[in-house]
Short mmCIF file of C-alpha atoms in Angstrom, two decimals:
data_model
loop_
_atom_site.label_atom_id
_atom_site.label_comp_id
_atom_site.label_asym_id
_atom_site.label_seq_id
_atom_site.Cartn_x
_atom_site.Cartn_y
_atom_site.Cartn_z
CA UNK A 35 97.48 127.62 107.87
CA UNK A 36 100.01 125.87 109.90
CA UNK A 37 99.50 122.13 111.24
CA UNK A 38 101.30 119.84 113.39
CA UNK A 39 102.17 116.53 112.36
CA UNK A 40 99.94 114.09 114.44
CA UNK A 41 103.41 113.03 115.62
CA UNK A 42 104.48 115.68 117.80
CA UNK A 43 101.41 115.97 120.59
CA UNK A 44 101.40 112.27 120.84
CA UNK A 45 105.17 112.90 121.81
CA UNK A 46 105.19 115.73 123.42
CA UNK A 47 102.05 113.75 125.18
CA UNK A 48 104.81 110.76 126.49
CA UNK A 49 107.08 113.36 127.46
CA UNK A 50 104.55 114.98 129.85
CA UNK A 51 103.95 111.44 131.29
CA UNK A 52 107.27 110.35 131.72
CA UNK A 53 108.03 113.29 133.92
CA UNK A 54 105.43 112.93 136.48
CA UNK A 55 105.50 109.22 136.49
CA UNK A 56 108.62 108.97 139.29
CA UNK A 57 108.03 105.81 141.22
CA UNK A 58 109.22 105.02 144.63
CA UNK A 59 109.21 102.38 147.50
CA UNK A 60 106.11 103.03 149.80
CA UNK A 61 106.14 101.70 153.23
CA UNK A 62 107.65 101.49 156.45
CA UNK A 63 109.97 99.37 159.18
CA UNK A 64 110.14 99.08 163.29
CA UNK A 65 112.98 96.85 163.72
CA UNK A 66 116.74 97.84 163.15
CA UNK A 67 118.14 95.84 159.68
CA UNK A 68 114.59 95.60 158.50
CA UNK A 69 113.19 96.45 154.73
CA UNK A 70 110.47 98.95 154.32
CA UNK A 71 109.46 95.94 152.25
CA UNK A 72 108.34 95.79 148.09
CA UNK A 73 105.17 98.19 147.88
CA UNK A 74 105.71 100.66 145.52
CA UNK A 75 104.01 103.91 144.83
CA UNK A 76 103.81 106.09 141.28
CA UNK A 77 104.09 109.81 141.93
CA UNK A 78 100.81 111.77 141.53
CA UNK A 79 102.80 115.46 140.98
CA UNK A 80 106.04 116.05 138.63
CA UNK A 81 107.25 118.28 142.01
CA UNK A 82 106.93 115.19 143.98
CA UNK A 83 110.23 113.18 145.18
CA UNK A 84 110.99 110.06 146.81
CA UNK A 85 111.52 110.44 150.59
CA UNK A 86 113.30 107.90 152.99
CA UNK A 87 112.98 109.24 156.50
CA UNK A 88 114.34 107.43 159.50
CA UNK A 89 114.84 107.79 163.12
CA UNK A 90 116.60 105.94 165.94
CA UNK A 91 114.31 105.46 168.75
CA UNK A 92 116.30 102.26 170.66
CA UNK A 93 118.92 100.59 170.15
CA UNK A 94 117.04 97.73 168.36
CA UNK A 95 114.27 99.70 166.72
CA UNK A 96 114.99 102.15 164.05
CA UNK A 97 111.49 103.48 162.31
CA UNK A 98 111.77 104.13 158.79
CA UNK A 99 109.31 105.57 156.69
CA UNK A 100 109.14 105.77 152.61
CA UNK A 101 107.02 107.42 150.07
CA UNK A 102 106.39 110.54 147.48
CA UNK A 103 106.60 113.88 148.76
CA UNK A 104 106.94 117.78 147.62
CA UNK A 105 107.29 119.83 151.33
CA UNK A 106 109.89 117.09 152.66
CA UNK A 107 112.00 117.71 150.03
CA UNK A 108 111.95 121.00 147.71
CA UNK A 109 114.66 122.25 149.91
CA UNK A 110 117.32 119.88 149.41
CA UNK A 111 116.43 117.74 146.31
CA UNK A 112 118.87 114.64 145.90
CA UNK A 113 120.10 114.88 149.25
CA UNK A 114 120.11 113.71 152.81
CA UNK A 115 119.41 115.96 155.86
CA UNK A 116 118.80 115.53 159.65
CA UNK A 117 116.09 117.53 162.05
CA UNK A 118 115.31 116.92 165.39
CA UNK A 119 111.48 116.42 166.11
CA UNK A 120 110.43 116.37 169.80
CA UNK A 121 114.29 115.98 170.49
CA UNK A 122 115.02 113.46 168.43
CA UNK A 123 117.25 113.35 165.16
CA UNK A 124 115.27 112.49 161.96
CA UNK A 125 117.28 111.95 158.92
CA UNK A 126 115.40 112.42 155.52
CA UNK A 127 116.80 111.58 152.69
CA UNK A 128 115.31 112.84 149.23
CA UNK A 129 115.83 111.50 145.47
CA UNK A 130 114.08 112.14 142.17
CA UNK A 131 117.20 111.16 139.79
CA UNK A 132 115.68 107.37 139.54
CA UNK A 133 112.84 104.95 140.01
CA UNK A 134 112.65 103.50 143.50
CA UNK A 135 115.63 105.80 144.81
CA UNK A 136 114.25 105.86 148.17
CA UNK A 137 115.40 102.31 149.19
CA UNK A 138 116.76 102.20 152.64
CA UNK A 139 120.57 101.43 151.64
CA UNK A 140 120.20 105.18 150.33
CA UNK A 141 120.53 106.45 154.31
CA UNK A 142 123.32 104.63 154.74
CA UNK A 143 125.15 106.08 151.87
CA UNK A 144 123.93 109.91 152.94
CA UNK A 145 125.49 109.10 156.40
CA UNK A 146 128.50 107.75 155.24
CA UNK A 147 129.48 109.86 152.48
CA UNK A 148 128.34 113.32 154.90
#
């Protein structure tokens, strides 16, 4: 009969859990140069990524908008990307690489480096 050294599941077991435990800044911001602030959220899938989304609206508000998410992003993983909704230009930006990717500084490097 074969066993498995009590070892291995309770490895195998951290594996599992390090893999669906991506964590991410969760919140949002009105006004232009503001932070979407320190909430943070721990991913509930291992699909899920970290999503930054952020439009224009006036000159001195920009809305930004932070969280987990599978549909934003399975597309275009660990990248930036711009739709227009109702007209406007929405830029989402989408990162699973590290913890807390999704800080606001990572639009600014999407639209600089694209």
């Amino acid at each position: 009969m074969f066993t498995v050294p009590m070892r291995l599941p309770i490895a195998f077991s951290l594996l599992l859990a390090s893999v669906a435990s991506l964590q991410c800044h969760l919140g949002y911001s009105i006004l232009k140069g503001s932070t979407i602030g320190e909430a943070t959220q721990k991913c509930g899938r291992d699909t899920d990524f970290c999503y930054n989304a952020t439009v224009q609206v006036f000159s001195l508000t920009t809305l930004q908008k932070a969280g987990c998410n599978t549909i934003l992003c399975q597309f275009v993983p660990n990248s930036c990307y711009q739709r227009k909704l109702l007209g406007i230009p929405v830029t989402f930006c989408c990162c699973k690489n590290e913890d807390f990717c999704n800080r606001g500084e990572m639009t600014v490097r999407c639209r600089i480096e694209h």
